[in-house]
Coordinates of C-alpha atoms and ligand atoms in Angstrom, one line a residue:
X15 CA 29.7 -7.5 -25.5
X16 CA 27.7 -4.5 -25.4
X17 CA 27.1 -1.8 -22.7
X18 CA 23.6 -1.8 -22.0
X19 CA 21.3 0.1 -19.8
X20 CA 18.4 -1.2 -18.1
X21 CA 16.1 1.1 -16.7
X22 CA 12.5 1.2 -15.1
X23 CA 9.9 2.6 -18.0
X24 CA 7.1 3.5 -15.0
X25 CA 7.0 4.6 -11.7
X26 CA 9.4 1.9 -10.4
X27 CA 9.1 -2.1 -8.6
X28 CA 8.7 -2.8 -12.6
X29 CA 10.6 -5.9 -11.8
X30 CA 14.3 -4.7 -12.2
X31 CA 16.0 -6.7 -9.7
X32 CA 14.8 -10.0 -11.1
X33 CA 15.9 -8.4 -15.0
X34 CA 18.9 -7.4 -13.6
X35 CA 19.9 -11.0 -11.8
X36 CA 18.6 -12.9 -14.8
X37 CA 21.0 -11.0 -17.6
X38 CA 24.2 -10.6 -15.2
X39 CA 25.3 -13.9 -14.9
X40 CA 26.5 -12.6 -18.2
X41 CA 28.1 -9.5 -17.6
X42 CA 31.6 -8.8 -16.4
X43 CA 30.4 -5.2 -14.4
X44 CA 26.3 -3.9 -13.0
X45 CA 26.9 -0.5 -12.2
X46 CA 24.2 1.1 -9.9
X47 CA 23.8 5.0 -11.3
X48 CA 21.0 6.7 -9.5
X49 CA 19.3 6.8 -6.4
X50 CA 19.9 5.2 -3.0
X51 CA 18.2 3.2 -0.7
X52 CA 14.6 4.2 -1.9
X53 CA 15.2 1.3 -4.3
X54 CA 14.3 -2.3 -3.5
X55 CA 15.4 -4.5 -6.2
X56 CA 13.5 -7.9 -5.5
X57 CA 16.0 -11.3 -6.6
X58 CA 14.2 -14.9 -6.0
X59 CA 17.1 -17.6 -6.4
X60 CA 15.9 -21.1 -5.5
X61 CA 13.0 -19.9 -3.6
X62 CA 15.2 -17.6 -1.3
X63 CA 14.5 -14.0 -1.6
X64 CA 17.4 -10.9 -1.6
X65 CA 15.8 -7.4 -1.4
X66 CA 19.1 -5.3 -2.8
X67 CA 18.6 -1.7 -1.9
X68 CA 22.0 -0.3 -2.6
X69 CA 24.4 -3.2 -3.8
X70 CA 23.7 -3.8 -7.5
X71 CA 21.6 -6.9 -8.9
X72 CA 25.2 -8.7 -9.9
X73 CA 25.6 -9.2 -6.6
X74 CA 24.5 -13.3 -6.4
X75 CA 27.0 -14.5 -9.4
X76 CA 29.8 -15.4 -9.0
X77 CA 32.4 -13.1 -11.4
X78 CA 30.7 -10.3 -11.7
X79 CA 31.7 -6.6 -10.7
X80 CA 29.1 -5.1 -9.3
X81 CA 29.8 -1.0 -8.8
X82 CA 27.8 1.9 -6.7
X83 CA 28.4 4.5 -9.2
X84 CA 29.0 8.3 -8.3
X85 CA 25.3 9.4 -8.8
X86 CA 24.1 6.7 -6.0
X87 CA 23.3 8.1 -2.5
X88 CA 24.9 6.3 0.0
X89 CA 23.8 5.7 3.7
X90 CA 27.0 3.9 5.0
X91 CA 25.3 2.3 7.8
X92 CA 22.5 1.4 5.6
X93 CA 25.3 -0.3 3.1
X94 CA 27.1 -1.9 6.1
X95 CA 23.6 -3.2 7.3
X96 CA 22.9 -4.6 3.8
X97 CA 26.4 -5.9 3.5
X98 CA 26.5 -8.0 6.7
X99 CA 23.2 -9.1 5.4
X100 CA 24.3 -10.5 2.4
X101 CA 27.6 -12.3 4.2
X102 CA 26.2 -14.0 6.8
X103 CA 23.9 -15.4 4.0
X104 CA 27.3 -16.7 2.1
X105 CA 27.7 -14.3 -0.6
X106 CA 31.1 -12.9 -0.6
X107 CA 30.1 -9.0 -1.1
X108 CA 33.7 -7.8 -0.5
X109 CA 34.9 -9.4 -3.6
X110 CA 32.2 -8.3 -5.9
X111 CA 31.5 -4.7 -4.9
X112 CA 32.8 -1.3 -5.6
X113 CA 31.9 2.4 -4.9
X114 CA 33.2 5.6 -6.6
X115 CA 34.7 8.0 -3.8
X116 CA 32.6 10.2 -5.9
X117 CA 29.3 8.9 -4.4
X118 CA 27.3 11.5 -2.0
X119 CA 26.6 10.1 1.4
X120 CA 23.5 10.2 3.3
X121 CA 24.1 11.5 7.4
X122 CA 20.7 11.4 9.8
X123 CA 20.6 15.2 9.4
X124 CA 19.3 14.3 6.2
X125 CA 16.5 11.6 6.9
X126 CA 15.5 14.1 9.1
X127 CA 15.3 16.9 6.8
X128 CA 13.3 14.6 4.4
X129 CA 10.5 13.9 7.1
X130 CA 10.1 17.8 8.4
X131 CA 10.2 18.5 5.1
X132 CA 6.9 16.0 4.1
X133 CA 5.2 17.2 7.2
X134 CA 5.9 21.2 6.5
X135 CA 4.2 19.8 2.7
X136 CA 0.9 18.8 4.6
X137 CA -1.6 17.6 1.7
X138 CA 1.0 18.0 -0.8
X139 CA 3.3 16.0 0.1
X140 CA 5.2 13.5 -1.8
X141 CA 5.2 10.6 0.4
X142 CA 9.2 9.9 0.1
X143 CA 10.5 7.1 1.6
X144 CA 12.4 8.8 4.0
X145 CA 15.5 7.8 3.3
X146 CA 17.1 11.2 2.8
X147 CA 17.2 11.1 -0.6
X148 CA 15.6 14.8 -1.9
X149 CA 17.9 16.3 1.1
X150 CA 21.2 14.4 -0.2
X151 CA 20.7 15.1 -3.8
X152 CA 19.7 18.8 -2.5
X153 CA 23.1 19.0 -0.5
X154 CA 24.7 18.0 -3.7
X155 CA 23.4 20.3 -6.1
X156 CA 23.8 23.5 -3.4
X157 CA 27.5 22.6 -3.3
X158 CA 27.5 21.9 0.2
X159 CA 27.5 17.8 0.2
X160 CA 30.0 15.4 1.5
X161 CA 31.4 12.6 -0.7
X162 CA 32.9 9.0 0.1
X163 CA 36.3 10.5 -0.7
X164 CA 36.0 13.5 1.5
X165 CA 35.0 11.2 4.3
X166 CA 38.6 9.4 3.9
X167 CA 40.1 12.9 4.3
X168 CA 40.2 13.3 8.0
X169 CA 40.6 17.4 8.4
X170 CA 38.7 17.9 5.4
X171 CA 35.7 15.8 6.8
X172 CA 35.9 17.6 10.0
X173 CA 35.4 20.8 8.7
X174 CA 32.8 20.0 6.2
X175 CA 30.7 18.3 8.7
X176 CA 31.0 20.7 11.2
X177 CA 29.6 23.4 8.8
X178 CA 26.9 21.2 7.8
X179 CA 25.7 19.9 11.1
X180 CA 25.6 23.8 12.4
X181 CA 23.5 24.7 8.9
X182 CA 21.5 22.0 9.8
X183 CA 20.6 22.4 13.5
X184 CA 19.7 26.0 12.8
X185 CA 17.6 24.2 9.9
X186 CA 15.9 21.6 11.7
X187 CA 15.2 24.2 15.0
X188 CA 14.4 27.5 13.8
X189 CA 12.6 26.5 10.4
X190 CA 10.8 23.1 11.0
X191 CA 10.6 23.8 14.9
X192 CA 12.2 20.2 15.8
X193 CA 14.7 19.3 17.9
X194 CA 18.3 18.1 15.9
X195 CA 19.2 14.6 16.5
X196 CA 22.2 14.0 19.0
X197 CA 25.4 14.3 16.8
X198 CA 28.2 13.7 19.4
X199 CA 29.0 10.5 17.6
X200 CA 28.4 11.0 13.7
X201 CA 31.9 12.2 13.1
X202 CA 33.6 8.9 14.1
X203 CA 31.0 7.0 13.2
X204 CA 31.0 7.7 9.4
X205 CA 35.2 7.3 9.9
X206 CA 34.9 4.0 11.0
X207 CA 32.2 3.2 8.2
X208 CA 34.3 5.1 5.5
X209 CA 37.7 3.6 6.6
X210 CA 35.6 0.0 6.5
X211 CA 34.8 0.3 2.8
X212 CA 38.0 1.8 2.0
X213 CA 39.3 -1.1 0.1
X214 CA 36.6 -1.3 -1.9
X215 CA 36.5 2.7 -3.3
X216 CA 37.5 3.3 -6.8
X217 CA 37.4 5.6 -9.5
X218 CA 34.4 4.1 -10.9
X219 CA 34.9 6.2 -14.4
X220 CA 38.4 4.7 -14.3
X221 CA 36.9 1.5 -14.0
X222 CA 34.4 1.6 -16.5
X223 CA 36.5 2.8 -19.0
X224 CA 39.1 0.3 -18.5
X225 CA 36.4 -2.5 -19.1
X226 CA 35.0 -1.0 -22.1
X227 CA 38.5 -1.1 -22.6
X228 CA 38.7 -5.0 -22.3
X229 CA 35.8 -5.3 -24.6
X230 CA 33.6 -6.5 -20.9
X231 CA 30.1 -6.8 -20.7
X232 CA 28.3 -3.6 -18.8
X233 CA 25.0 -3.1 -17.4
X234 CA 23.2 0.0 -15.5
X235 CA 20.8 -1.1 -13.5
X236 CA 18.1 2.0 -13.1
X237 CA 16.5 2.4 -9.6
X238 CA 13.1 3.9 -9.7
X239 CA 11.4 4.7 -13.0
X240 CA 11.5 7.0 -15.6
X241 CA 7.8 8.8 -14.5
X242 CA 10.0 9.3 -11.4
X243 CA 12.7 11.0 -13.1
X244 CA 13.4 14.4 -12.3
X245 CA 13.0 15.9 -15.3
X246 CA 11.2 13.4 -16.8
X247 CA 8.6 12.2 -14.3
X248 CA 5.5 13.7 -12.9
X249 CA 7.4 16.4 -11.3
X250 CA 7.2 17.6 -7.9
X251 CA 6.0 14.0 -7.1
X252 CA 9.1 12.6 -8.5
X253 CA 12.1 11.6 -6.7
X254 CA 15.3 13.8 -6.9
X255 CA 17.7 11.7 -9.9
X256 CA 18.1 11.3 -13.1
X257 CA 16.4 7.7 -13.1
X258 CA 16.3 7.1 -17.4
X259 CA 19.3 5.8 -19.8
X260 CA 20.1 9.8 -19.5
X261 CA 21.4 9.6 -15.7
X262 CA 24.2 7.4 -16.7
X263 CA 26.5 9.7 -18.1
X264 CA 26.7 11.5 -15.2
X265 CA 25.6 9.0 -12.6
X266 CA 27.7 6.0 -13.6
X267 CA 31.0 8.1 -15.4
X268 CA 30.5 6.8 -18.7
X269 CA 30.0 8.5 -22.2
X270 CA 26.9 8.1 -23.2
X271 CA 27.9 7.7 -26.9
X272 CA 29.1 4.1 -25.6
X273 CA 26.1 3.0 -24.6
X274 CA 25.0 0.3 -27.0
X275 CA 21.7 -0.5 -25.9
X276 CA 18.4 0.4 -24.0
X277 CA 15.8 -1.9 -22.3
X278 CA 13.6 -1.2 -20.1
X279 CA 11.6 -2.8 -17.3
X280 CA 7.5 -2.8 -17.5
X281 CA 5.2 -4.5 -15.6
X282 CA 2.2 -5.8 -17.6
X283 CA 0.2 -3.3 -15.8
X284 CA 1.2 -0.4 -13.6
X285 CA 1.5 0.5 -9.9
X286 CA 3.1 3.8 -8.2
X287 CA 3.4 4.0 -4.7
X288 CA 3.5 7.5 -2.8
X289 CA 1.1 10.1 -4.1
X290 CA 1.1 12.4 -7.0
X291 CA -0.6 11.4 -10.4
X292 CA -1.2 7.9 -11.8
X293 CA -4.0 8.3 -14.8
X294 CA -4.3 4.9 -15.4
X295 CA -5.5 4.0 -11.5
X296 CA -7.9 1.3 -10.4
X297 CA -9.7 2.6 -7.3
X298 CA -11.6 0.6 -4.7
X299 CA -12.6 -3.0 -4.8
X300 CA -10.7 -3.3 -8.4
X301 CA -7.3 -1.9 -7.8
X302 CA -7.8 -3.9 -4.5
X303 CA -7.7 -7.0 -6.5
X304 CA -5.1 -6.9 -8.8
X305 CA -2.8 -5.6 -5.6
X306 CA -3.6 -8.8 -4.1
X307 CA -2.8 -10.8 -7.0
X308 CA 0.0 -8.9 -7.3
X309 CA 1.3 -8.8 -3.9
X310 CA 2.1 -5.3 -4.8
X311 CA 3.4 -4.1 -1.1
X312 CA 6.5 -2.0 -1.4
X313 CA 10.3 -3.9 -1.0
X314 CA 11.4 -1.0 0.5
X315 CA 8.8 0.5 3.2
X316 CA 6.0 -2.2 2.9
X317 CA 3.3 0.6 1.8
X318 CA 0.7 -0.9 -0.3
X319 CA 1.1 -0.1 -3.7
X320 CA -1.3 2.2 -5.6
X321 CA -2.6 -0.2 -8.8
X322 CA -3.8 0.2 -12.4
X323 CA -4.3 -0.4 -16.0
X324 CA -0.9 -0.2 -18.3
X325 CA -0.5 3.2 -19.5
X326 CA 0.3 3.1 -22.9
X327 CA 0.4 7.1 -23.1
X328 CA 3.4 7.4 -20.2
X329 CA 5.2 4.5 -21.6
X330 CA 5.4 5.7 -24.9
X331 CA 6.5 9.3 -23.4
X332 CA 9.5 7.2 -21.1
X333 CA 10.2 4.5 -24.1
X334 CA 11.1 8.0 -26.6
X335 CA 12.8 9.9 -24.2
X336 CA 15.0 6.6 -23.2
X337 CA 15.5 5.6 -26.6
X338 CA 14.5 2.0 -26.1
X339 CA 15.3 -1.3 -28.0
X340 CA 13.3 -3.3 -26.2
X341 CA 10.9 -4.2 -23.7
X342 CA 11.2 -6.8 -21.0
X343 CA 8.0 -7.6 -19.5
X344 CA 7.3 -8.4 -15.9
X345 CA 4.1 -9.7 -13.7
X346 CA 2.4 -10.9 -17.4
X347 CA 0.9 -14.0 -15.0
X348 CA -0.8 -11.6 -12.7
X349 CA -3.4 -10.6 -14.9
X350 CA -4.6 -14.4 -15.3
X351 CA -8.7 -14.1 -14.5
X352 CA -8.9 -10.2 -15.2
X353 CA -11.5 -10.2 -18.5
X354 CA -11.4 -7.6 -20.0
X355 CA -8.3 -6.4 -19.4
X356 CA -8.0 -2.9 -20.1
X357 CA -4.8 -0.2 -21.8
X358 CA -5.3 3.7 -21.4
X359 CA -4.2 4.4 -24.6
X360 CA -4.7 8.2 -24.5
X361 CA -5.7 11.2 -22.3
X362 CA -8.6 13.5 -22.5
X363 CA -9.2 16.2 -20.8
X364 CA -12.5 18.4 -21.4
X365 CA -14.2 16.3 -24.2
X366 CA -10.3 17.0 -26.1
X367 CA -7.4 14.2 -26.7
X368 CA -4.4 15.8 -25.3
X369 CA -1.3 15.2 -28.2
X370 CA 1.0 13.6 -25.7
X371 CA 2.2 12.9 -21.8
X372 CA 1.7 16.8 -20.6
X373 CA 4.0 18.6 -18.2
X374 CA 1.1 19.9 -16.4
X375 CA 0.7 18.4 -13.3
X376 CA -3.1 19.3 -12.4
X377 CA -3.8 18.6 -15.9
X378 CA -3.0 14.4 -15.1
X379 CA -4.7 14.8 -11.9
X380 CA -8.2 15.9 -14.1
X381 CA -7.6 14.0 -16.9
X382 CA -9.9 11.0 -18.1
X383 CA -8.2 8.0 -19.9
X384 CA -9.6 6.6 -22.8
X385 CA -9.6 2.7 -22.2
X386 CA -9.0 -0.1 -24.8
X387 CA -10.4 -3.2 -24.2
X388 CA -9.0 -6.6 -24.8
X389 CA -9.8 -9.9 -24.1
X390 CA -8.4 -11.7 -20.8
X391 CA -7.3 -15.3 -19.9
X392 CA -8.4 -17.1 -17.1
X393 CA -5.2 -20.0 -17.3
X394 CA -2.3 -20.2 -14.8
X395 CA 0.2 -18.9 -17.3
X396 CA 3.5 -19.2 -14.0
X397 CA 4.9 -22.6 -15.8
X398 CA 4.8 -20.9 -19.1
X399 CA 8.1 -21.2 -21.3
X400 CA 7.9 -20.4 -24.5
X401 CA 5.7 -17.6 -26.1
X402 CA 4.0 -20.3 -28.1
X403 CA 2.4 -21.9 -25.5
X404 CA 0.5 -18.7 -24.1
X405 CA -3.2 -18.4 -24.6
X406 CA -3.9 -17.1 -27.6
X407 CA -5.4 -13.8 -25.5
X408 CA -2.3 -13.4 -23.7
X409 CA -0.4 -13.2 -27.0
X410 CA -2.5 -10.8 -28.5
X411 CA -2.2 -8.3 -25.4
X412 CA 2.1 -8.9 -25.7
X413 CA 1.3 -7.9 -29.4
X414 CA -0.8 -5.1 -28.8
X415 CA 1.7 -3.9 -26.0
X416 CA 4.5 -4.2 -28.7
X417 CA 2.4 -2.6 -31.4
X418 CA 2.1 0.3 -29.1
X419 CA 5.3 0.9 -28.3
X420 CA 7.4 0.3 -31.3
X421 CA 9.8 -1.7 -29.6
X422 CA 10.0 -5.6 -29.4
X423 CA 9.6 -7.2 -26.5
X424 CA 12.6 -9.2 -25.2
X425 CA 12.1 -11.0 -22.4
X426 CA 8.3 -12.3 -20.9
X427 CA 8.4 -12.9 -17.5
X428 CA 5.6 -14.8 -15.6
X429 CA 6.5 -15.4 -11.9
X430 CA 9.7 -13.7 -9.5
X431 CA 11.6 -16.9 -9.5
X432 CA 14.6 -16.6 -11.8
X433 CA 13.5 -19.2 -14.4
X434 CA 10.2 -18.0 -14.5
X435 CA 10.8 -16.5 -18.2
X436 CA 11.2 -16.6 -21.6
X437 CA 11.7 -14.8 -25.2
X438 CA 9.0 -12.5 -26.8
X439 CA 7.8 -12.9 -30.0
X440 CA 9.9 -10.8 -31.8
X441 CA 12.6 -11.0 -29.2
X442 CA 16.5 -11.9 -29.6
X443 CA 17.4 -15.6 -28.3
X444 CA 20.7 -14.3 -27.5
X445 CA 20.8 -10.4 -25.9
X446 CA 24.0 -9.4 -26.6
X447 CA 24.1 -10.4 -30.3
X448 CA 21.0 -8.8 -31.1
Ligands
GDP523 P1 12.2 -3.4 -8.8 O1 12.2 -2.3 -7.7 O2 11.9 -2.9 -10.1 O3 13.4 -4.3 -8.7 O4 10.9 -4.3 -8.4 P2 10.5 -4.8 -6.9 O5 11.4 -5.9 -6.5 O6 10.4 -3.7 -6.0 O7 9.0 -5.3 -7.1 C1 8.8 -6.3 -8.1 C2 8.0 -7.5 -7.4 O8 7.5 -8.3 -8.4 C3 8.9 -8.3 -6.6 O9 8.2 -8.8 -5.5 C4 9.3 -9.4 -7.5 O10 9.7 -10.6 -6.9 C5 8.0 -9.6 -8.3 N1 8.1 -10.1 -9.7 C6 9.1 -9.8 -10.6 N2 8.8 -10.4 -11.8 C7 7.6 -11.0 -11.6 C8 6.7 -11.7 -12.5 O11 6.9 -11.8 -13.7 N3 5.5 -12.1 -11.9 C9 5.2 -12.0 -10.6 N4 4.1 -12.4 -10.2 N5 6.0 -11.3 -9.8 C10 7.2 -10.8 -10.3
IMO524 P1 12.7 0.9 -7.1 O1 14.2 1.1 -7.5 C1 8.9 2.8 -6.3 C2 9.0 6.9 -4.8 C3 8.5 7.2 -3.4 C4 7.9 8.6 -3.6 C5 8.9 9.3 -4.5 C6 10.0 10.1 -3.8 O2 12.5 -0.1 -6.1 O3 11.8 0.8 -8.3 P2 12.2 9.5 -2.4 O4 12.3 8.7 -1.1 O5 12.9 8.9 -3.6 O6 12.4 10.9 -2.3 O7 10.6 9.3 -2.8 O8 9.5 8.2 -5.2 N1 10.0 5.9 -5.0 C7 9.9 4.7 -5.5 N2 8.7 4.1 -5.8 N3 10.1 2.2 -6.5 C8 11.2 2.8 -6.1 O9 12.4 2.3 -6.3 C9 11.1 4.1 -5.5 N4 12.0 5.0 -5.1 C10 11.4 6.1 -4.7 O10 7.5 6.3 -3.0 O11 6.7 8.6 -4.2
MG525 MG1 11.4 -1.8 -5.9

């Protein structure tokens, strides 16, 4: 069975967790590669609903390995929370998780950091989550970040926080004018958190490469999406990883020559949430409506999420750059009673069609889409379970979708709960063979 990546093709909340749950109850390890607890990977089992915002979307089957690779940011009080969480709802979490020593962790100094750092941005701010993320990743990359394993290292962790918690006082006080948050306790606090997850740190390339090994089934799960990317995305508003199929190398400890196979996650329209650029936006009374038929509120902070047209021009950008195989489709039933429905199918800015998804930042915030049309559906398409039975105006959007993108799509889905899904048109009945 194949190693295949999984990844979010906008600007994240494409549906992942639900993908995720649905294909790992045949894979032997989901490995978690980017990110932190930004992410909120939505699962619906049986009408009960798990928000995952660290452990990977393996998590709820039984036999499955589910790994926090060493590109993950990790907020050990934010995993313990999320662990307990899980137990006292009967899933055994010990047994099923791992996390690479590898892994950068998350202290307060850092959420801190992030929120001076949004205010000090005034108007241009990102509007992070404020998790800590950009100020991890930015520890990590400036060489002065602390890992699981360090942690585990008594004298070594001592010293290492001690020179960071004195950088970031000075930080906190004398640049952004705020007072540090009382530390007294963080050293044996992160200990006792460390030494708690000790039995489940690993090696995770070690672990990965034995499976491949063993011939096992492995999926990376991508947090965010690839317009988040770093690189990639719609940079500064971006978050601070490598959030495509090109993360994993690095993120997960894998090569990426083994890596068999990329899909990625779309929702039949598209939604952002934070600021920064989103051509394909439905202001007022009409992005009001589809975020209500939606229910398009963030898993993560509850912010309501911004709303719009799909963007055929950014998904073509993230489905080349990814390398995709296939598409799997989310929130197809949301659109039900929206006629016309409408794609931006390319940018213009000044009377001129730009060639491609620029890099210029102000250039997305001017730009005008152009719009194609197509006819809606006004049926409740949630029971749907075989392309066959769609509209016939529902089809011909999949189709145009597919058309557009040069890739098939695999997977329709139309509703959060687990069965609410079914093979594309030109999809594979079985995944892994395809
Ligand atoms: P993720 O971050 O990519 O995992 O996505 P989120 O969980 O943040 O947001 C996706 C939301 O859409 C969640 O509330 C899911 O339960 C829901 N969802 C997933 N697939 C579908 C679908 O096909 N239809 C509808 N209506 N909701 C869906
Ligand atoms: P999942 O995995 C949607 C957005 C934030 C903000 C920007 C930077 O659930 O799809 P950060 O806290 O990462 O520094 O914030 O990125 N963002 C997400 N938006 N889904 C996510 O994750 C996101 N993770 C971060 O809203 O605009
Ligand atoms: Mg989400």
């Amino acid at each position: 069975m194949p190693a295949t990546a999984i990844v979010g093709l906008q600007w994240g909340d494409e549906g992942k967790g639900k993908i995720i749950d649905g294909l790992a109850a045949d894979a032997d390890v989901v490995v978690r590669y980017a990110g932190g607890n930004n992410a909120g990977h939505t699962v619906i089992v049986g009408g009960e609903k798990y928000v995952l915002h660290l452990i990977p979307g393996g998590i709820l089957h039984q036999g499955t390995l589910n790994l926090i690779g060493r590109g993950v940011v990790v907020d050990l009080a934010e995993l313990a929370h999320e662990v307990d969480g899980l137990v006292a709802r009967g899933v055994p979490v010990e047994e099923r998780l791992r996390i690479d020593g590898r892994a950068h962790v998350i202290f307060p100094y850092h959420r801190h950091i992030d929120r001076c750092v949004e205010v000090w941005r005034g108007e241009g701010r990102i509007g992070t989550t404020g998790r800590g993320i950009g100020p991890t990743y930015a520890d990590k990359v400036a060489r002065t970040g602390i890992r699981l394993a360090d942690i585990l290292r008594p004298e070594l962790f001592e010293k290492r926080l001690h020179a960071a918690l004195a950088e970031k006082a000075a930080l906190i006080s004398k640049v952004y004018g705020q007072v540090p948050e009382d530390d007294a306790e963080l050293y044996d606090q992160s200990r006792a958190l460390a030494e708690r997850f000790r039995p489940l740190i690993v090696d995770g390339g070690r672990l990965l490469s034995q499976a491949r090994r063993r011939g096992e089934c492995i999926l990376f799960e991508g947090a965010q999406g690839s317009m988040l990317d770093l690189d990639a995305g719609t940079y500064p508003y971006v978050t601070s990883s490598w959030t495509g199929v090109w993360g994993i190398g690095g993120g997960a400890g894998f090569p990426p020559r083994a890596i068999d196979r990329a899909l990625a996650v779309s929702k039949a329209y598209c939604t952002r949430v934070g600021e920064g650029p989103f051509p394909s936006e439905l202001y007022g009374e009409a992005g009001e409506r589809l975020r209500e038929a939606g229910n398009e509120y963030g898993a993560t902070t509850g912010r309501p999420r911004r709303c719009g047209w799909f963007d055929m021009v950014s998904a073509r950008y993230a489905a080349e750059l990814n390398g995709l195989d296939g598409l799997m489709l989310t929130n197809l039933d949301v659109l039900s009673g929206f006629d016309p429905i409408r794609v931006a199918v390319a940018y213009r800015v000044d009377g001129e069609t730009l060639p491609g998804f620029p890099a210029e930042t102000d250039l997305l915030e001017q730009l005008e889409p152009v719009w194609q049309e197509l006819p809606g559906w006004r049926e409740d398409i949630t029971g749907v379970r075989r392309f066959e039975d769609l509209p016939a105006n529902a089809k011909d959007y999949l189709r145009f979708l597919e058309r557009g993108l040069e890739v098939p799509i695999e997977r329709v889905s139309v509703g959060p709960g687990r069965e609410q899904m079914f093979v594309g048109e030109n999809g594979h009945e079985d995944l892994w063979a395809s």
